[in-house]
Amino acid sequence: MSTEFRNFLALSYEELEELNLQAKAERANRVSIDEIREKRLKYLTDEKRIKAVTVLFSDLEGRLHLLDYDKKFLLGSYENLTFDGSSIRGFTAQKESDLRLGIDWSAFYWVPADVFGNGKVLVFGTVIDKDGTPYSGDIRGVLKHYSDTLYAKQGLTLNAANEIEGFLFAGRDAERRFHETNKFEFINTGGYYHVLPLDPLRQFIDTAAEVQRAMGFQNEKDHPEVAPSQFEINYSYGEVVAAADQIQLYKLLTRQIANNMGYTASFLPKPVVGVNGSGMHTNVSISKGKTNLFWDEKGQEQLSGYGWEFIDRILTHALDICLILNPSVNAYRRLDPHFEAPNQIKASATDRGSMVRVPIGNSRSMRVEVRSVAPDANPYLALYSIFKTGVDGSTAKIDNLRQAERYLPDNVQQALEDFKTSKWIAEILGADVQGRYTDLKQASADRCARALGTFVKAPEVQYHHEVYNQSLWNLF
């Protein structure tokens, strides 16, 4: 089709980075939402080259959904956007399906046209129940409310940075086609930090890093990981909701770039037997003003008493939140106790088999690293459970709590049992959301073998993508 008469927005990467960093600073500085909304509406009105606004939201399991609204329609209707919640996994039942989408104007992104298409901008949405209240199944909204409340009442800012590992496999849709091939094909076997400058994996990483930089991620480092065809692209920490948004964008852009190159970016925790799995090491800290409350130069490992209390609460509730941090059957292949994995419910500065690690830091960077988080976790739910538990949870009366001989479950069925009977989960999520999440995960688990190493042949049926994605978790 001819594009001769089209003039849709396509900004340079330098222009994109400047705009996104400015928006990021406004968000970090908590500029009033009214001011930001008016600024964004004026921009959309004045910028004639924008054709559509993509609104993003996530379901209860963390699956990202995207709706494109015609710009002119959105400008006149942004306060009355509705959708059918019964079609979203973990959302409303059919008889009460109508939900609304609000716009979080502070979470606004300009995107590279060569990856996302010309003439589009992205913005995250909030899900609103039919009575006008925040929807309980929209965990992004739950996390945002918790973060905003702590800031308003105590002046606390929740900070997070995630190290998200993934695999790059040959061919498009490699996960969905696994039942045809019975294998994933590596495109690189170089190993940790080791790859030729123009190797396909390096070209993929470079391209993804360029897109992240343009979107204001403020990159730190990127490299091949330990396993063949494994990658990690690190970026700076941010306020917790922005950090969770960036996890969703990271997965979205890497998958699209991989697809453009004829590959598949996979965030299965353990896609291949015999090589390292993928994690999403989650670094967290809490600040008040410019003071990092986790730093104490004279503290044990230079972590403050407040930081150690945070860790103690995470260790206390480790079994309660395990299913949130490791939500799929496949995630427990990674936590297999027969391999080196962060499956020990203890804290350590050096032992990387510990659920929680205390990295070397300073007054600015001191943090707590929760290592037992899988890359397929709902980032909003994972971060909410970590912070809510670390700040408000109880502390168990266990001798030597930080080094006790305790382990995370090695199968999803046990994690499910711990989750659905947990009083702490009912308290922080509500019984309704606890039940919905349990039902979703139980349905997936029931289609899979309990024992590690068991292979289940995929049924000879036409695959609906949701069903197949769930059955895939069991294959490794």
Tab-separated table of C-alpha atoms in Angstrom:
chain	number	residue	atom	x	y	z
A	1	MET	CA	0.000	0.000	0.000
A	2	SER	CA	1.350	3.418	-0.901
A	3	THR	CA	2.593	5.639	1.935
A	4	GLU	CA	3.094	8.672	-0.278
A	5	PHE	CA	0.361	10.713	1.390
A	6	ARG	CA	1.005	9.578	4.951
A	7	ASN	CA	2.797	11.764	7.451
A	8	PHE	CA	2.662	9.823	10.713
A	9	LEU	CA	4.976	10.554	13.619
A	10	ALA	CA	8.424	8.911	13.449
A	11	LEU	CA	10.907	10.584	15.784
A	12	SER	CA	14.645	10.002	15.907
A	13	TYR	CA	16.017	7.915	18.754
A	14	GLU	CA	17.674	11.029	20.193
A	15	GLU	CA	14.368	12.932	20.202
A	16	LEU	CA	12.607	9.951	21.773
A	17	GLU	CA	15.134	9.683	24.587
A	18	GLU	CA	14.849	13.393	25.375
A	19	LEU	CA	11.035	13.289	25.539
A	20	ASN	CA	10.914	10.076	27.581
A	21	LEU	CA	13.524	11.240	30.084
A	22	GLN	CA	11.588	14.456	30.596
A	23	ALA	CA	8.378	12.483	31.211
A	24	LYS	CA	10.257	10.125	33.534
A	25	ALA	CA	11.571	13.046	35.585
A	26	GLU	CA	8.074	14.505	35.914
A	27	ARG	CA	6.814	11.166	37.143
A	28	ALA	CA	9.671	10.715	39.604
A	29	ASN	CA	9.177	14.239	40.947
A	30	ARG	CA	5.468	13.545	41.404
A	31	VAL	CA	4.268	16.469	39.324
A	32	SER	CA	0.521	16.780	39.891
A	33	ILE	CA	-1.572	14.476	37.764
A	34	ASP	CA	-3.791	17.382	36.700
A	35	GLU	CA	-0.804	19.257	35.316
A	36	ILE	CA	0.531	16.208	33.493
A	37	ARG	CA	-2.887	15.322	32.077
A	38	GLU	CA	-3.387	18.790	30.627
A	39	LYS	CA	0.115	18.748	29.177
A	40	ARG	CA	-0.422	15.369	27.483
A	41	LEU	CA	-3.861	16.314	26.144
A	42	LYS	CA	-2.458	19.493	24.650
A	43	TYR	CA	0.394	17.565	23.063
A	44	LEU	CA	-1.962	15.007	21.528
A	45	THR	CA	-4.202	17.791	20.235
A	46	ASP	CA	-1.360	19.797	18.715
A	47	GLU	CA	0.647	16.889	17.272
A	48	LYS	CA	-1.222	16.117	14.047
A	49	ARG	CA	1.067	13.221	13.090
A	50	ILE	CA	-0.230	10.927	15.861
A	51	LYS	CA	-2.950	8.576	14.652
A	52	ALA	CA	-3.498	6.338	17.698
A	53	VAL	CA	-2.830	6.013	21.412
A	54	THR	CA	-2.037	2.496	22.639
A	55	VAL	CA	-3.393	1.924	26.159
A	56	LEU	CA	-1.760	-0.916	28.111
A	57	PHE	CA	-3.030	-2.872	31.110
A	58	SER	CA	-2.233	-6.255	32.643
A	59	ASP	CA	-4.468	-9.104	33.750
A	60	LEU	CA	-4.217	-10.924	37.066
A	61	GLU	CA	-1.442	-13.207	35.813
A	62	GLY	CA	0.570	-10.298	34.413
A	63	ARG	CA	-0.269	-10.838	30.742
A	64	LEU	CA	-0.013	-7.479	28.948
A	65	HIS	CA	-3.000	-6.278	26.914
A	66	LEU	CA	-2.891	-3.447	24.369
A	67	LEU	CA	-5.799	-1.451	22.950
A	68	ASP	CA	-5.309	1.099	20.172
A	69	TYR	CA	-7.646	4.078	20.386
A	70	ASP	CA	-7.974	6.521	17.521
A	71	LYS	CA	-6.436	9.727	18.813
A	72	LYS	CA	-9.420	11.942	18.009
A	73	PHE	CA	-11.784	9.485	19.701
A	74	LEU	CA	-9.571	9.268	22.789
A	75	LEU	CA	-9.366	13.033	23.176
A	76	GLY	CA	-13.142	13.212	23.450
A	77	SER	CA	-13.757	9.990	25.369
A	78	TYR	CA	-10.765	9.289	27.638
A	79	GLU	CA	-12.995	9.575	30.722
A	80	ASN	CA	-15.444	6.964	29.420
A	81	LEU	CA	-13.428	4.085	27.991
A	82	THR	CA	-15.047	0.689	28.597
A	83	PHE	CA	-14.141	-2.909	27.778
A	84	ASP	CA	-15.414	-6.438	28.358
A	85	GLY	CA	-13.685	-7.697	31.493
A	86	SER	CA	-15.085	-11.221	31.137
A	87	SER	CA	-12.702	-11.794	28.208
A	88	ILE	CA	-9.651	-11.088	30.416
A	89	ARG	CA	-8.263	-13.999	32.450
A	90	GLY	CA	-8.811	-13.465	36.171
A	91	PHE	CA	-11.117	-10.483	35.712
A	92	THR	CA	-14.900	-10.313	36.013
A	93	ALA	CA	-17.457	-13.025	35.367
A	94	GLN	CA	-19.602	-12.736	32.260
A	95	LYS	CA	-22.652	-11.544	34.194
A	96	GLU	CA	-20.732	-8.528	35.533
A	97	SER	CA	-18.354	-7.913	32.668
A	98	ASP	CA	-18.302	-4.142	32.087
A	99	LEU	CA	-15.137	-2.406	33.265
A	100	ARG	CA	-13.666	1.011	32.560
A	101	LEU	CA	-10.159	2.052	31.624
A	102	GLY	CA	-8.687	5.130	33.211
A	103	ILE	CA	-5.515	6.730	31.855
A	104	ASP	CA	-2.384	7.127	33.979
A	105	TRP	CA	-1.078	10.169	32.124
A	106	SER	CA	2.204	10.090	34.051
A	107	ALA	CA	3.015	6.692	32.474
A	108	PHE	CA	3.290	8.028	28.913
A	109	TYR	CA	5.893	6.822	26.400
A	110	TRP	CA	7.096	7.899	22.978
A	111	VAL	CA	8.192	4.831	21.015
A	112	PRO	CA	10.468	4.033	18.053
A	113	ALA	CA	8.415	3.818	14.873
A	114	ASP	CA	10.585	1.014	13.469
A	115	VAL	CA	9.549	-1.233	16.372
A	116	PHE	CA	6.056	-0.109	17.360
A	117	GLY	CA	4.811	1.468	14.132
A	118	ASN	CA	4.476	5.056	12.949
A	119	GLY	CA	2.139	7.556	14.524
A	120	LYS	CA	1.646	5.863	17.906
A	121	VAL	CA	2.362	6.654	21.547
A	122	LEU	CA	1.890	4.391	24.582
A	123	VAL	CA	0.239	5.062	27.923
A	124	PHE	CA	-0.589	2.737	30.814
A	125	GLY	CA	-4.178	2.450	31.935
A	126	THR	CA	-5.882	1.735	35.232
A	127	VAL	CA	-8.866	-0.586	35.486
A	128	ILE	CA	-11.960	0.831	37.187
A	129	ASP	CA	-14.947	-1.152	38.422
A	130	LYS	CA	-18.452	-0.297	37.235
A	131	ASP	CA	-19.164	1.571	40.489
A	132	GLY	CA	-16.204	3.898	39.839
A	133	THR	CA	-13.829	2.369	42.393
A	134	PRO	CA	-10.411	0.860	41.538
A	135	TYR	CA	-10.831	-2.723	40.348
A	136	SER	CA	-9.411	-5.230	42.843
A	137	GLY	CA	-8.044	-7.498	40.093
A	138	ASP	CA	-5.941	-4.687	38.595
A	139	ILE	CA	-2.793	-5.283	40.630
A	140	ARG	CA	-1.054	-2.321	39.021
A	141	GLY	CA	-3.713	-0.140	40.622
A	142	VAL	CA	-3.283	-1.941	43.942
A	143	LEU	CA	0.481	-1.390	43.831
A	144	LYS	CA	0.083	2.270	42.865
A	145	HIS	CA	-2.377	2.896	45.694
A	146	TYR	CA	-0.032	1.257	48.214
A	147	SER	CA	2.979	3.217	46.971
A	148	ASP	CA	1.119	6.532	46.901
A	149	THR	CA	-0.301	5.950	50.394
A	150	LEU	CA	3.114	5.229	51.919
A	151	TYR	CA	4.474	8.382	50.308
A	152	ALA	CA	1.574	10.547	51.442
A	153	LYS	CA	1.500	9.272	55.032
A	154	GLN	CA	5.159	8.538	55.754
A	155	GLY	CA	7.144	10.202	52.959
A	156	LEU	CA	8.463	6.800	51.831
A	157	THR	CA	9.432	6.018	48.225
A	158	LEU	CA	9.572	2.378	47.159
A	159	ASN	CA	12.402	1.724	44.693
A	160	ALA	CA	12.990	-1.311	42.502
A	161	ALA	CA	15.332	-2.522	39.782
A	162	ASN	CA	15.002	-5.877	38.052
A	163	GLU	CA	17.578	-8.048	36.322
A	164	ILE	CA	15.466	-9.873	33.743
A	165	GLU	CA	17.014	-12.878	32.027
A	166	GLY	CA	15.632	-14.448	28.878
A	167	PHE	CA	16.526	-16.763	26.007
A	168	LEU	CA	16.725	-16.004	22.303
A	169	PHE	CA	15.642	-19.004	20.231
A	170	ALA	CA	15.742	-19.576	16.486
A	171	GLY	CA	12.505	-19.086	14.574
A	172	ARG	CA	9.375	-17.113	15.261
A	173	ASP	CA	6.817	-18.467	17.755
A	174	ALA	CA	9.259	-21.103	19.012
A	175	GLU	CA	7.240	-21.599	22.211
A	176	ARG	CA	3.933	-22.204	20.446
A	177	ARG	CA	5.623	-24.493	17.916
A	178	PHE	CA	7.407	-26.589	20.524
A	179	HIS	CA	4.897	-29.426	20.146
A	180	GLU	CA	6.021	-29.698	16.514
A	181	THR	CA	9.795	-29.535	17.083
A	182	ASN	CA	10.197	-30.896	20.649
A	183	LYS	CA	13.213	-28.622	21.102
A	184	PHE	CA	14.411	-25.054	21.282
A	185	GLU	CA	17.252	-24.146	18.941
A	186	PHE	CA	19.999	-21.890	20.293
A	187	ILE	CA	21.270	-19.114	18.053
A	188	ASN	CA	24.436	-18.681	20.118
A	189	THR	CA	26.604	-20.884	22.355
A	190	GLY	CA	29.153	-18.288	23.473
A	191	GLY	CA	28.374	-18.143	27.185
A	192	TYR	CA	28.720	-15.573	29.940
A	193	TYR	CA	30.010	-12.202	28.647
A	194	HIS	CA	31.440	-14.087	25.673
A	195	VAL	CA	30.187	-13.397	22.165
A	196	LEU	CA	31.504	-12.021	18.883
A	197	PRO	CA	30.635	-8.353	18.242
A	198	LEU	CA	28.360	-9.163	15.283
A	199	ASP	CA	26.985	-12.462	16.547
A	200	PRO	CA	23.168	-12.698	16.163
A	201	LEU	CA	22.699	-12.631	19.960
A	202	ARG	CA	24.873	-9.529	20.242
A	203	GLN	CA	22.955	-7.810	17.447
A	204	PHE	CA	19.681	-8.595	19.204
A	205	ILE	CA	20.977	-7.269	22.532
A	206	ASP	CA	22.348	-4.118	20.887
A	207	THR	CA	19.057	-3.420	19.124
A	208	ALA	CA	16.995	-3.967	22.277
A	209	ALA	CA	19.365	-1.760	24.272
A	210	GLU	CA	18.982	1.023	21.698
A	211	VAL	CA	15.197	0.863	21.972
A	212	GLN	CA	15.333	0.848	25.770
A	213	ARG	CA	17.628	3.857	25.740
A	214	ALA	CA	15.254	5.726	23.439
A	215	MET	CA	12.373	4.934	25.800
A	216	GLY	CA	14.174	6.447	28.788
A	217	PHE	CA	15.218	3.249	30.552
A	218	GLN	CA	18.649	4.711	31.392
A	219	ASN	CA	20.617	1.560	30.593
A	220	GLU	CA	23.473	0.337	32.751
A	221	LYS	CA	24.931	-2.793	31.133
A	222	ASP	CA	23.918	-5.647	28.858
A	223	HIS	CA	25.495	-8.994	28.080
A	224	PRO	CA	25.020	-12.653	27.174
A	225	GLU	CA	24.213	-14.724	30.264
A	226	VAL	CA	25.669	-18.069	31.399
A	227	ALA	CA	23.459	-20.370	29.322
A	228	PRO	CA	23.654	-20.525	25.516
A	229	SER	CA	21.484	-17.877	23.807
A	230	GLN	CA	20.650	-16.303	27.158
A	231	PHE	CA	20.613	-12.516	27.605
A	232	GLU	CA	20.239	-9.807	30.223
A	233	ILE	CA	19.848	-6.062	29.606
A	234	ASN	CA	20.085	-4.001	32.805
A	235	TYR	CA	18.764	-0.517	33.424
A	236	SER	CA	18.525	1.868	36.372
A	237	TYR	CA	16.152	1.619	39.325
A	238	GLY	CA	12.951	3.594	39.610
A	239	GLU	CA	9.874	4.171	41.739
A	240	VAL	CA	8.095	0.854	42.102
A	241	VAL	CA	5.163	1.361	39.698
A	242	ALA	CA	7.416	2.798	36.997
A	243	ALA	CA	9.800	-0.119	37.563
A	244	ALA	CA	6.998	-2.643	37.074
A	245	ASP	CA	5.821	-0.812	33.940
A	246	GLN	CA	9.351	-1.068	32.556
A	247	ILE	CA	9.366	-4.839	33.094
A	248	GLN	CA	6.272	-5.092	30.909
A	249	LEU	CA	7.814	-2.823	28.276
A	250	TYR	CA	11.117	-4.748	28.417
A	251	LYS	CA	9.337	-8.007	27.589
A	252	LEU	CA	7.211	-6.347	24.917
A	253	LEU	CA	10.067	-4.680	23.070
A	254	THR	CA	12.432	-7.662	23.264
A	255	ARG	CA	9.750	-9.990	21.923
A	256	GLN	CA	8.934	-7.622	19.078
A	257	ILE	CA	12.585	-7.079	18.166
A	258	ALA	CA	13.238	-10.823	18.263
A	259	ASN	CA	10.226	-11.392	16.010
A	260	ASN	CA	11.485	-8.729	13.594
A	261	MET	CA	14.783	-10.616	13.385
A	262	GLY	CA	13.128	-14.013	12.887
A	263	TYR	CA	13.708	-15.211	16.472
A	264	THR	CA	11.737	-15.760	19.678
A	265	ALA	CA	12.521	-14.045	22.986
A	266	SER	CA	11.417	-16.448	25.727
A	267	PHE	CA	10.932	-15.708	29.409
A	268	LEU	CA	10.217	-19.254	30.492
A	269	PRO	CA	12.123	-19.796	33.757
A	270	LYS	CA	13.576	-23.177	32.686
A	271	PRO	CA	13.060	-23.816	28.962
A	272	VAL	CA	15.980	-26.224	28.476
A	273	VAL	CA	17.179	-29.088	30.640
A	274	GLY	CA	20.860	-29.101	31.582
A	275	VAL	CA	21.568	-25.349	31.336
A	276	ASN	CA	20.920	-22.462	33.696
A	277	GLY	CA	17.373	-21.207	33.926
A	278	SER	CA	16.269	-17.571	33.807
A	279	GLY	CA	15.462	-15.442	36.819
A	280	MET	CA	14.252	-11.940	37.507
A	281	HIS	CA	16.426	-10.892	40.416
A	282	THR	CA	14.526	-8.087	42.107
A	283	ASN	CA	16.495	-5.372	43.881
A	284	VAL	CA	14.495	-3.241	46.288
A	285	SER	CA	15.113	-0.341	48.640
A	286	ILE	CA	13.094	2.298	50.483
A	287	SER	CA	14.040	5.947	50.695
A	288	LYS	CA	12.780	8.969	52.573
A	289	GLY	CA	13.679	12.159	50.785
A	290	LYS	CA	17.255	11.633	49.694
A	291	THR	CA	18.038	9.124	52.447
A	292	ASN	CA	18.291	5.411	51.641
A	293	LEU	CA	16.728	3.749	54.682
A	294	PHE	CA	18.523	0.469	53.919
A	295	TRP	CA	22.005	1.968	54.331
A	296	ASP	CA	23.978	1.895	57.566
A	297	GLU	CA	27.734	2.142	57.275
A	298	LYS	CA	28.114	0.377	60.641
A	299	GLY	CA	25.371	-2.184	60.125
A	300	GLN	CA	25.826	-5.876	59.374
A	301	GLU	CA	26.891	-6.006	55.702
A	302	GLN	CA	26.251	-2.224	55.877
A	303	LEU	CA	22.511	-2.922	55.757
A	304	SER	CA	20.457	-1.008	58.315
A	305	GLY	CA	18.368	-2.603	61.028
A	306	TYR	CA	15.305	-1.476	59.077
A	307	GLY	CA	16.624	-3.361	56.057
A	308	TRP	CA	17.249	-6.533	58.064
A	309	GLU	CA	13.720	-6.349	59.518
A	310	PHE	CA	12.446	-6.093	55.939
A	311	ILE	CA	14.360	-9.281	55.079
A	312	ASP	CA	13.102	-11.099	58.188
A	313	ARG	CA	9.497	-10.478	57.142
A	314	ILE	CA	10.183	-11.742	53.606
A	315	LEU	CA	11.730	-14.930	55.022
A	316	THR	CA	8.816	-15.354	57.422
A	317	HIS	CA	6.261	-15.204	54.599
A	318	ALA	CA	8.386	-16.946	51.960
A	319	LEU	CA	5.950	-19.836	51.529
A	320	ASP	CA	2.944	-17.497	51.428
A	321	ILE	CA	4.281	-15.496	48.487
A	322	CYS	CA	6.186	-18.237	46.646
A	323	LEU	CA	3.406	-18.838	44.096
A	324	ILE	CA	3.328	-15.118	43.306
A	325	LEU	CA	7.065	-15.003	42.682
A	326	ASN	CA	7.068	-18.363	40.838
A	327	PRO	CA	3.639	-18.643	39.196
A	328	SER	CA	4.083	-21.443	36.640
A	329	VAL	CA	4.807	-25.151	36.654
A	330	ASN	CA	7.967	-24.375	34.694
A	331	ALA	CA	9.229	-22.020	37.414
A	332	TYR	CA	9.707	-24.978	39.765
A	333	ARG	CA	11.988	-26.630	37.214
A	334	ARG	CA	14.279	-23.688	37.926
A	335	LEU	CA	13.904	-24.108	41.708
A	336	ASP	CA	14.767	-27.813	41.483
A	337	PRO	CA	16.761	-28.550	44.661
A	338	HIS	CA	19.065	-30.878	42.714
A	339	PHE	CA	20.589	-27.874	40.916
A	340	GLU	CA	22.118	-24.613	42.072
A	341	ALA	CA	19.081	-22.352	42.482
A	342	PRO	CA	17.855	-19.598	44.844
A	343	ASN	CA	15.568	-22.006	46.695
A	344	GLN	CA	16.868	-21.737	50.273
A	345	ILE	CA	14.730	-19.608	52.601
A	346	LYS	CA	17.621	-17.691	54.077
A	347	ALA	CA	19.571	-14.449	53.616
A	348	SER	CA	23.226	-14.127	52.700
A	349	ALA	CA	25.705	-11.631	51.336
A	350	THR	CA	27.512	-14.306	49.330
A	351	ASP	CA	25.436	-17.490	48.902
A	352	ARG	CA	23.570	-17.177	45.612
A	353	GLY	CA	21.436	-20.178	46.530
A	354	SER	CA	19.724	-17.967	49.104
A	355	MET	CA	16.269	-16.588	48.450
A	356	VAL	CA	17.483	-13.169	49.614
A	357	ARG	CA	20.919	-11.668	49.068
A	358	VAL	CA	22.506	-8.493	50.397
A	359	PRO	CA	24.690	-7.087	47.580
A	360	ILE	CA	27.599	-4.733	48.159
A	361	GLY	CA	26.306	-1.172	48.179
A	362	ASN	CA	26.798	2.385	49.342
A	363	SER	CA	24.597	5.164	50.712
A	364	ARG	CA	22.857	5.456	47.344
A	365	SER	CA	22.788	1.878	46.047
A	366	MET	CA	22.295	-0.235	49.202
A	367	ARG	CA	19.471	-2.667	48.511
A	368	VAL	CA	17.990	-6.086	49.184
A	369	GLU	CA	17.950	-8.590	46.321
A	370	VAL	CA	15.118	-11.132	46.179
A	371	ARG	CA	16.552	-13.808	43.878
A	372	SER	CA	13.757	-16.358	43.752
A	373	VAL	CA	11.570	-14.404	41.315
A	374	ALA	CA	10.793	-15.967	37.938
A	375	PRO	CA	10.694	-13.822	34.774
A	376	ASP	CA	7.122	-14.937	34.039
A	377	ALA	CA	5.799	-13.475	37.307
A	378	ASN	CA	3.243	-10.657	37.241
A	379	PRO	CA	5.633	-7.764	37.996
A	380	TYR	CA	2.993	-5.687	39.787
A	381	LEU	CA	1.940	-8.604	41.967
A	382	ALA	CA	5.536	-9.638	42.672
A	383	LEU	CA	6.650	-6.157	43.684
A	384	TYR	CA	3.505	-5.504	45.700
A	385	SER	CA	3.896	-8.755	47.643
A	386	ILE	CA	7.593	-8.088	48.309
A	387	PHE	CA	7.122	-4.534	49.558
A	388	LYS	CA	3.851	-5.140	51.404
A	389	THR	CA	5.398	-8.137	53.158
A	390	GLY	CA	8.718	-6.436	53.887
A	391	VAL	CA	7.059	-3.341	55.348
A	392	ASP	CA	3.898	-4.670	56.994
A	393	GLY	CA	4.392	-8.415	57.468
A	394	SER	CA	5.034	-10.232	60.717
A	395	THR	CA	8.300	-11.833	61.872
A	396	ALA	CA	8.355	-15.500	62.802
A	397	LYS	CA	9.843	-16.707	66.053
A	398	ILE	CA	12.250	-19.122	64.385
A	399	ASP	CA	15.721	-19.694	65.790
A	400	ASN	CA	18.341	-18.351	63.413
A	401	LEU	CA	15.610	-17.243	60.969
A	402	ARG	CA	18.070	-15.894	58.400
A	403	GLN	CA	20.016	-19.180	58.131
A	404	ALA	CA	17.421	-21.798	59.065
A	405	GLU	CA	17.376	-24.994	57.000
A	406	ARG	CA	14.190	-24.272	55.077
A	407	TYR	CA	13.449	-24.514	51.352
A	408	LEU	CA	10.949	-23.190	48.857
A	409	PRO	CA	8.600	-25.773	47.276
A	410	ASP	CA	9.970	-27.854	44.397
A	411	ASN	CA	6.576	-28.150	42.700
A	412	VAL	CA	3.664	-25.863	41.944
A	413	GLN	CA	1.092	-28.017	43.766
A	414	GLN	CA	2.761	-27.417	47.119
A	415	ALA	CA	3.151	-23.707	46.370
A	416	LEU	CA	-0.553	-23.588	45.523
A	417	GLU	CA	-1.500	-25.205	48.813
A	418	ASP	CA	0.629	-22.704	50.752
A	419	PHE	CA	-0.897	-19.795	48.818
A	420	LYS	CA	-4.570	-20.686	49.028
A	421	THR	CA	-4.467	-21.407	52.773
A	422	SER	CA	-2.397	-18.324	53.619
A	423	LYS	CA	-4.008	-15.789	55.950
A	424	TRP	CA	-1.363	-13.267	54.930
A	425	ILE	CA	-2.325	-13.516	51.254
A	426	ALA	CA	-6.008	-13.100	52.145
A	427	GLU	CA	-5.078	-9.981	54.085
A	428	ILE	CA	-2.970	-8.288	51.402
A	429	LEU	CA	-4.974	-9.315	48.318
A	430	GLY	CA	-8.442	-10.013	49.673
A	431	ALA	CA	-10.143	-13.392	49.609
A	432	ASP	CA	-11.730	-12.764	46.195
A	433	VAL	CA	-8.450	-12.097	44.363
A	434	GLN	CA	-6.749	-14.884	46.310
A	435	GLY	CA	-9.442	-17.284	45.080
A	436	ARG	CA	-9.316	-16.114	41.465
A	437	TYR	CA	-5.540	-16.407	41.299
A	438	THR	CA	-5.672	-19.831	42.940
A	439	ASP	CA	-8.241	-21.047	40.405
A	440	LEU	CA	-6.132	-19.886	37.462
A	441	LYS	CA	-2.980	-21.547	38.742
A	442	GLN	CA	-4.766	-24.709	39.867
A	443	ALA	CA	-6.247	-25.182	36.387
A	444	SER	CA	-2.766	-24.943	34.893
A	445	ALA	CA	-1.193	-27.214	37.495
A	446	ASP	CA	-3.870	-29.885	37.096
A	447	ARG	CA	-2.941	-30.300	33.434
A	448	CYS	CA	0.659	-31.045	34.356
A	449	ALA	CA	2.630	-33.780	36.020
A	450	ARG	CA	3.718	-33.135	39.595
A	451	ALA	CA	7.139	-34.834	39.482
A	452	LEU	CA	10.195	-33.031	38.151
A	453	GLY	CA	11.574	-34.374	34.914
A	454	THR	CA	8.257	-35.822	33.767
A	455	PHE	CA	7.421	-35.254	30.123
A	456	VAL	CA	3.826	-35.004	28.999
A	457	LYS	CA	2.983	-35.286	25.332
A	458	ALA	CA	0.868	-32.432	24.030
A	459	PRO	CA	-2.625	-33.553	22.975
A	460	GLU	CA	-3.395	-33.828	19.274
A	461	VAL	CA	-5.866	-30.966	19.171
A	462	GLN	CA	-6.076	-27.545	17.625
A	463	TYR	CA	-4.326	-25.216	20.028
A	464	HIS	CA	-5.997	-22.198	21.529
A	465	HIS	CA	-3.064	-19.981	22.476
A	466	GLU	CA	-4.004	-19.696	26.156
A	467	VAL	CA	-4.365	-23.464	26.592
A	468	TYR	CA	-1.161	-24.185	24.763
A	469	ASN	CA	0.854	-21.615	26.675
A	470	GLN	CA	-0.258	-23.248	29.914
A	471	SER	CA	0.454	-26.815	28.756
A	472	LEU	CA	3.904	-25.725	27.621
A	473	TRP	CA	4.999	-25.018	31.216
A	474	ASN	CA	5.026	-28.746	31.921
A	475	LEU	CA	7.412	-29.802	29.184
A	476	PHE	CA	10.630	-29.231	31.079
